[in-house]
Every structure is written in structure tokens, then in C-alpha cells.
Amino acid sequence: MKILVTYISMSGRNEKIAKHLATYLENKAEVDLEQMVDADAYSIPEYDAVVVVTYTYGDGQVPDEAQDFYEDLLDVDLEKTKFAVLGSSSKTHIHYGRAVDYFTMQLNSANGDQVADSVKINEDPDEDDMKRVERLGDYVIKSIE
Ligand SMILES: Cc1cc2nc3c(=O)[nH]c(=O)nc-3n(C[C@H](O)[C@H](O)[C@H](O)COP(=O)(O)O)c2cc1C
């Protein structure tokens, strides 16, 4: 079982979330943890599952540095790929966590199989948030066992 966890993080929150998730999953599967700027969307079919961790920028947008990966997703056949999306953003903005929604739609449009509800975390993840992250991880594992 092989899982790609790819993240985009400006001030470190989503990096922390992605690392927590990767460590949690490593007990149960082989995990590649990659920054989204280094990740290749075309490699996703090599994995059983992909998890995207993203912040939201601008006026409810996918971060600029994540755009290439985001757009490439539509050129990849994700028919056999399970996926989940999560991320820290901020409720101080009107379009709270909208990039999580965009990635969820994009991966669904690319025929991926969503195996957990997308998780939005407000700013710094607390203990309860990390439990939600782990629960998402459990659903990913269960889907590929
Ligand atoms: C200029 C700017 C614009 C932002 N726009 C949004 C937004 O539209 N919606 C939202 O939910 N969060 C928005 N955020 C909040 C970030 O997504 C949030 O701080 C996130 O936790 C950053 O994650 P990181 O620490 O991994 O970089 C914005 C932050 C900045 C600095």
C-alpha cells in the first residue's frame, strides 16, 4: 500500500498537519511526503491513494504555487485512486477553506474516489483537529486495505 501526501504551506501550519498525517499513516502503509511544488500529478496513478493538504490564499483561491499541480490533475486518470483533502485556512476570511473545496472538486472531476469528507481546520491545529486528521487517515487506510 502506497500513499502520497502532498502539501502546500506558507507559514507552516499545513506542513505540520501533513507531517502529522504522514507519521500516523507510516505505521500502516508506505508514505511519500512531498511539497506540492515538487510533486508530479502524473505520478499519482503509481499510488493507491493521494492526500492533498492545502491552505487558501487570495480571495478564496488555490495558492499560486499549487496551480500547476492543480491543473495537471485533470490530465491524469485517477480512476483507480482513492483521495482525501484537508487543510488549515482561516475563518477570518469570507471564503473559508475554499481551496480545500476546489481540490476536492478537481480530484472528483478527474475520476478519483473520495474516501473521506474533506477536513477544514481553522488556523493552528489543536489536539482535536489532529484527531480529525487521524480519522481522515483511518478512512484512507481502510479504503486501500
Ligand atoms: C493574503 C492572505 C489571504 C488569505 N486568504 C484566505 C481565504 O480566502 N480563505 C481562507 O480560508 N484563508 C485565507 N488565508 C488564511 C490562510 O489560509 C491560513 O493562514 C493558513 O492557516 C495558512 O497555512 P500555512 O501556515 O500552511 O501557510 C489567507 C492568508 C493570507 C496571508
PDB file of C-alpha atoms and ligand atoms in Angstrom:
ATOM      1  CA  MET A   1       0.000   0.000   0.000  1.00  0.00           C
ATOM      2  CA  LYS A   2       1.472   3.289  -1.118  1.00  0.00           C
ATOM      3  CA  ILE A   3       0.149   6.745  -0.260  1.00  0.00           C
ATOM      4  CA  LEU A   4       1.234  10.176  -1.497  1.00  0.00           C
ATOM      5  CA  VAL A   5       0.756  13.016   0.985  1.00  0.00           C
ATOM      6  CA  THR A   6       1.379  16.312  -0.776  1.00  0.00           C
ATOM      7  CA  TYR A   7       1.154  19.693   0.898  1.00  0.00           C
ATOM      8  CA  ILE A   8       1.463  23.394   0.323  1.00  0.00           C
ATOM      9  CA  SER A   9       2.279  25.626   3.265  1.00  0.00           C
ATOM     10  CA  MET A  10       3.323  29.242   3.608  1.00  0.00           C
ATOM     11  CA  SER A  11       3.647  29.754   7.347  1.00  0.00           C
ATOM     12  CA  GLY A  12       3.977  26.127   8.471  1.00  0.00           C
ATOM     13  CA  ARG A  13       0.504  25.027   9.628  1.00  0.00           C
ATOM     14  CA  ASN A  14      -0.206  22.756   6.692  1.00  0.00           C
ATOM     15  CA  GLU A  15       3.320  21.404   6.778  1.00  0.00           C
ATOM     16  CA  LYS A  16       2.726  20.422  10.417  1.00  0.00           C
ATOM     17  CA  ILE A  17      -0.615  18.805   9.531  1.00  0.00           C
ATOM     18  CA  ALA A  18       0.875  16.909   6.568  1.00  0.00           C
ATOM     19  CA  LYS A  19       3.791  15.652   8.665  1.00  0.00           C
ATOM     20  CA  HIS A  20       1.456  14.550  11.457  1.00  0.00           C
ATOM     21  CA  LEU A  21      -0.680  12.659   8.961  1.00  0.00           C
ATOM     22  CA  ALA A  22       2.322  11.099   7.219  1.00  0.00           C
ATOM     23  CA  THR A  23       3.757   9.885  10.538  1.00  0.00           C
ATOM     24  CA  TYR A  24       0.364   8.473  11.514  1.00  0.00           C
ATOM     25  CA  LEU A  25      -0.006   6.654   8.186  1.00  0.00           C
ATOM     26  CA  GLU A  26       3.544   5.322   8.169  1.00  0.00           C
ATOM     27  CA  ASN A  27       2.619   2.668  10.735  1.00  0.00           C
ATOM     28  CA  LYS A  28       0.178   1.222   8.241  1.00  0.00           C
ATOM     29  CA  ALA A  29       1.449   1.975   4.726  1.00  0.00           C
ATOM     30  CA  GLU A  30       4.373   3.207   2.668  1.00  0.00           C
ATOM     31  CA  VAL A  31       4.107   7.001   2.563  1.00  0.00           C
ATOM     32  CA  ASP A  32       5.758   9.598   0.330  1.00  0.00           C
ATOM     33  CA  LEU A  33       5.544  13.107   1.774  1.00  0.00           C
ATOM     34  CA  GLU A  34       6.157  15.788  -0.860  1.00  0.00           C
ATOM     35  CA  GLN A  35       5.784  19.541  -1.075  1.00  0.00           C
ATOM     36  CA  MET A  36       3.277  20.278  -3.821  1.00  0.00           C
ATOM     37  CA  VAL A  37       5.779  22.395  -5.752  1.00  0.00           C
ATOM     38  CA  ASP A  38       7.955  19.263  -6.088  1.00  0.00           C
ATOM     39  CA  ALA A  39       5.108  16.801  -6.592  1.00  0.00           C
ATOM     40  CA  ASP A  40       4.232  15.423 -10.016  1.00  0.00           C
ATOM     41  CA  ALA A  41       0.498  14.945 -10.540  1.00  0.00           C
ATOM     42  CA  TYR A  42       1.288  12.467 -13.327  1.00  0.00           C
ATOM     43  CA  SER A  43       2.861  10.129 -10.749  1.00  0.00           C
ATOM     44  CA  ILE A  44      -0.374   9.763  -8.773  1.00  0.00           C
ATOM     45  CA  PRO A  45      -1.541   6.577 -10.557  1.00  0.00           C
ATOM     46  CA  GLU A  46       1.535   4.839  -9.037  1.00  0.00           C
ATOM     47  CA  TYR A  47      -0.109   5.277  -5.638  1.00  0.00           C
ATOM     48  CA  ASP A  48      -3.119   3.615  -4.070  1.00  0.00           C
ATOM     49  CA  ALA A  49      -4.160   6.930  -2.531  1.00  0.00           C
ATOM     50  CA  VAL A  50      -3.288  10.613  -2.564  1.00  0.00           C
ATOM     51  CA  VAL A  51      -3.935  13.112   0.228  1.00  0.00           C
ATOM     52  CA  VAL A  52      -3.799  16.840  -0.544  1.00  0.00           C
ATOM     53  CA  VAL A  53      -3.118  19.321   2.271  1.00  0.00           C
ATOM     54  CA  THR A  54      -3.604  22.962   1.322  1.00  0.00           C
ATOM     55  CA  TYR A  55      -4.072  26.462   2.678  1.00  0.00           C
ATOM     56  CA  THR A  56      -6.325  29.019   0.954  1.00  0.00           C
ATOM     57  CA  TYR A  57      -5.000  32.273  -0.420  1.00  0.00           C
ATOM     58  CA  GLY A  58      -6.114  35.493  -2.064  1.00  0.00           C
ATOM     59  CA  ASP A  59      -9.874  35.718  -2.207  1.00  0.00           C
ATOM     60  CA  GLY A  60     -10.648  32.059  -1.586  1.00  0.00           C
ATOM     61  CA  GLN A  61      -8.122  30.731  -4.088  1.00  0.00           C
ATOM     62  CA  VAL A  62      -5.845  27.778  -4.582  1.00  0.00           C
ATOM     63  CA  PRO A  63      -2.316  29.067  -3.772  1.00  0.00           C
ATOM     64  CA  ASP A  64      -0.330  30.206  -6.834  1.00  0.00           C
ATOM     65  CA  GLU A  65       2.466  27.685  -6.221  1.00  0.00           C
ATOM     66  CA  ALA A  66      -0.140  24.902  -6.218  1.00  0.00           C
ATOM     67  CA  GLN A  67      -1.668  25.884  -9.575  1.00  0.00           C
ATOM     68  CA  ASP A  68       0.486  23.633 -11.791  1.00  0.00           C
ATOM     69  CA  PHE A  69      -0.267  20.554  -9.708  1.00  0.00           C
ATOM     70  CA  TYR A  70      -3.941  21.549  -9.507  1.00  0.00           C
ATOM     71  CA  GLU A  71      -4.309  21.975 -13.272  1.00  0.00           C
ATOM     72  CA  ASP A  72      -2.331  18.815 -14.120  1.00  0.00           C
ATOM     73  CA  LEU A  73      -4.817  16.755 -12.096  1.00  0.00           C
ATOM     74  CA  LEU A  74      -7.325  16.998 -14.928  1.00  0.00           C
ATOM     75  CA  ASP A  75      -4.866  15.337 -17.326  1.00  0.00           C
ATOM     76  CA  VAL A  76      -4.379  12.293 -15.111  1.00  0.00           C
ATOM     77  CA  ASP A  77      -6.570   9.231 -14.956  1.00  0.00           C
ATOM     78  CA  LEU A  78      -7.447   8.823 -11.285  1.00  0.00           C
ATOM     79  CA  GLU A  79      -9.995   6.097 -11.798  1.00  0.00           C
ATOM     80  CA  LYS A  80      -8.120   3.708  -9.504  1.00  0.00           C
ATOM     81  CA  THR A  81      -7.005   6.325  -6.988  1.00  0.00           C
ATOM     82  CA  LYS A  82      -8.517   6.982  -3.572  1.00  0.00           C
ATOM     83  CA  PHE A  83      -8.206  10.521  -2.305  1.00  0.00           C
ATOM     84  CA  ALA A  84      -8.821  12.876   0.598  1.00  0.00           C
ATOM     85  CA  VAL A  85      -8.334  16.615   1.038  1.00  0.00           C
ATOM     86  CA  LEU A  86      -7.764  18.730   4.117  1.00  0.00           C
ATOM     87  CA  GLY A  87      -6.132  21.936   5.179  1.00  0.00           C
ATOM     88  CA  SER A  88      -5.717  24.811   7.553  1.00  0.00           C
ATOM     89  CA  SER A  89      -7.087  28.157   6.473  1.00  0.00           C
ATOM     90  CA  SER A  90      -8.755  30.990   8.382  1.00  0.00           C
ATOM     91  CA  LYS A  91     -12.329  31.755   9.380  1.00  0.00           C
ATOM     92  CA  THR A  92     -11.424  35.448   9.339  1.00  0.00           C
ATOM     93  CA  HIS A  93     -11.846  35.214   5.544  1.00  0.00           C
ATOM     94  CA  ILE A  94     -15.236  35.052   3.812  1.00  0.00           C
ATOM     95  CA  HIS A  95     -14.245  32.134   1.573  1.00  0.00           C
ATOM     96  CA  TYR A  96     -13.149  29.885   4.415  1.00  0.00           C
ATOM     97  CA  GLY A  97     -11.016  26.975   3.221  1.00  0.00           C
ATOM     98  CA  ARG A  98     -12.206  27.332  -0.354  1.00  0.00           C
ATOM     99  CA  ALA A  99      -9.014  25.758  -1.747  1.00  0.00           C
ATOM    100  CA  VAL A 100      -9.962  22.551   0.093  1.00  0.00           C
ATOM    101  CA  ASP A 101     -13.275  22.647  -1.796  1.00  0.00           C
ATOM    102  CA  TYR A 102     -11.560  23.359  -5.122  1.00  0.00           C
ATOM    103  CA  PHE A 103      -9.132  20.456  -4.732  1.00  0.00           C
ATOM    104  CA  THR A 104     -11.984  18.165  -3.710  1.00  0.00           C
ATOM    105  CA  MET A 105     -13.918  19.113  -6.855  1.00  0.00           C
ATOM    106  CA  GLN A 106     -10.843  18.829  -9.066  1.00  0.00           C
ATOM    107  CA  LEU A 107      -9.974  15.331  -7.822  1.00  0.00           C
ATOM    108  CA  ASN A 108     -13.588  14.241  -8.224  1.00  0.00           C
ATOM    109  CA  SER A 109     -13.619  15.674 -11.751  1.00  0.00           C
ATOM    110  CA  ALA A 110     -10.501  13.622 -12.500  1.00  0.00           C
ATOM    111  CA  ASN A 111     -12.450  10.456 -11.571  1.00  0.00           C
ATOM    112  CA  GLY A 112     -10.758   9.994  -8.209  1.00  0.00           C
ATOM    113  CA  ASP A 113     -12.588   8.131  -5.468  1.00  0.00           C
ATOM    114  CA  GLN A 114     -13.130  10.368  -2.440  1.00  0.00           C
ATOM    115  CA  VAL A 115     -12.878   8.221   0.691  1.00  0.00           C
ATOM    116  CA  ALA A 116     -13.281  10.791   3.466  1.00  0.00           C
ATOM    117  CA  ASP A 117     -15.143  14.038   3.956  1.00  0.00           C
ATOM    118  CA  SER A 118     -12.797  16.961   3.399  1.00  0.00           C
ATOM    119  CA  VAL A 119     -11.491  18.491   6.611  1.00  0.00           C
ATOM    120  CA  LYS A 120     -11.098  22.233   7.203  1.00  0.00           C
ATOM    121  CA  ILE A 121      -9.015  23.396  10.134  1.00  0.00           C
ATOM    122  CA  ASN A 122      -9.179  26.946  11.439  1.00  0.00           C
ATOM    123  CA  GLU A 123      -5.648  28.369  11.692  1.00  0.00           C
ATOM    124  CA  ASP A 124      -3.409  26.484  14.165  1.00  0.00           C
ATOM    125  CA  PRO A 125      -4.406  22.816  14.526  1.00  0.00           C
ATOM    126  CA  ASP A 126      -5.227  21.844  18.125  1.00  0.00           C
ATOM    127  CA  GLU A 127      -5.411  18.361  19.608  1.00  0.00           C
ATOM    128  CA  ASP A 128      -8.988  17.807  18.419  1.00  0.00           C
ATOM    129  CA  ASP A 129      -8.025  18.905  14.906  1.00  0.00           C
ATOM    130  CA  MET A 130      -5.169  16.410  14.858  1.00  0.00           C
ATOM    131  CA  LYS A 131      -7.656  13.697  15.859  1.00  0.00           C
ATOM    132  CA  ARG A 132      -9.783  14.716  12.837  1.00  0.00           C
ATOM    133  CA  VAL A 133      -6.645  14.436  10.704  1.00  0.00           C
ATOM    134  CA  GLU A 134      -6.013  10.924  12.053  1.00  0.00           C
ATOM    135  CA  ARG A 135      -9.631   9.920  11.437  1.00  0.00           C
ATOM    136  CA  LEU A 136      -9.273  11.029   7.815  1.00  0.00           C
ATOM    137  CA  GLY A 137      -6.128   8.889   7.691  1.00  0.00           C
ATOM    138  CA  ASP A 138      -8.085   5.897   9.014  1.00  0.00           C
ATOM    139  CA  TYR A 139     -10.597   6.235   6.180  1.00  0.00           C
ATOM    140  CA  VAL A 140      -7.783   6.371   3.625  1.00  0.00           C
ATOM    141  CA  ILE A 141      -6.180   3.219   5.048  1.00  0.00           C
ATOM    142  CA  LYS A 142      -9.493   1.385   5.254  1.00  0.00           C
ATOM    143  CA  SER A 143     -10.186   2.180   1.589  1.00  0.00           C
ATOM    144  CA  ILE A 144      -6.992   0.549   0.327  1.00  0.00           C
ATOM    145  CA  GLU A 145      -6.673  -2.433   2.686  1.00  0.00           C
TER     146      GLU A 145
HETATM  147  C1  LIG B   1      -3.106  37.197   1.945  1.00  0.00           C
HETATM  148  C2  LIG B   1      -3.829  36.050   2.567  1.00  0.00           C
HETATM  149  C3  LIG B   1      -5.043  35.656   2.022  1.00  0.00           C
HETATM  150  C4  LIG B   1      -5.772  34.598   2.612  1.00  0.00           C
HETATM  151  N1  LIG B   1      -6.989  34.236   2.081  1.00  0.00           N
HETATM  152  C5  LIG B   1      -7.722  33.273   2.676  1.00  0.00           C
HETATM  153  C6  LIG B   1      -9.021  32.942   2.176  1.00  0.00           C
HETATM  154  O1  LIG B   1      -9.520  33.479   1.196  1.00  0.00           O
HETATM  155  N2  LIG B   1      -9.722  31.960   2.823  1.00  0.00           N
HETATM  156  C7  LIG B   1      -9.230  31.329   3.942  1.00  0.00           C
HETATM  157  O2  LIG B   1      -9.935  30.467   4.479  1.00  0.00           O
HETATM  158  N3  LIG B   1      -7.995  31.628   4.437  1.00  0.00           N
HETATM  159  C8  LIG B   1      -7.233  32.580   3.841  1.00  0.00           C
HETATM  160  N4  LIG B   1      -5.986  32.901   4.327  1.00  0.00           N
HETATM  161  C9  LIG B   1      -5.527  32.234   5.566  1.00  0.00           C
HETATM  162  C10 LIG B   1      -4.544  31.078   5.347  1.00  0.00           C
HETATM  163  O3  LIG B   1      -5.110  30.085   4.519  1.00  0.00           O
HETATM  164  C11 LIG B   1      -4.214  30.490   6.745  1.00  0.00           C
HETATM  165  O4  LIG B   1      -3.445  31.433   7.460  1.00  0.00           O
HETATM  166  C12 LIG B   1      -3.483  29.158   6.698  1.00  0.00           C
HETATM  167  O5  LIG B   1      -3.545  28.596   8.003  1.00  0.00           O
HETATM  168  C13 LIG B   1      -2.040  29.269   6.263  1.00  0.00           C
HETATM  169  O6  LIG B   1      -1.487  27.982   6.226  1.00  0.00           O
HETATM  170  P1  LIG B   1       0.080  27.724   6.272  1.00  0.00           P
HETATM  171  O7  LIG B   1       0.563  28.063   7.677  1.00  0.00           O
HETATM  172  O8  LIG B   1       0.258  26.279   5.981  1.00  0.00           O
HETATM  173  O9  LIG B   1       0.717  28.595   5.258  1.00  0.00           O
HETATM  174  C14 LIG B   1      -5.243  33.931   3.756  1.00  0.00           C
HETATM  175  C15 LIG B   1      -4.000  34.325   4.266  1.00  0.00           C
HETATM  176  C16 LIG B   1      -3.302  35.358   3.693  1.00  0.00           C
HETATM  177  C17 LIG B   1      -1.967  35.759   4.278  1.00  0.00           C
END
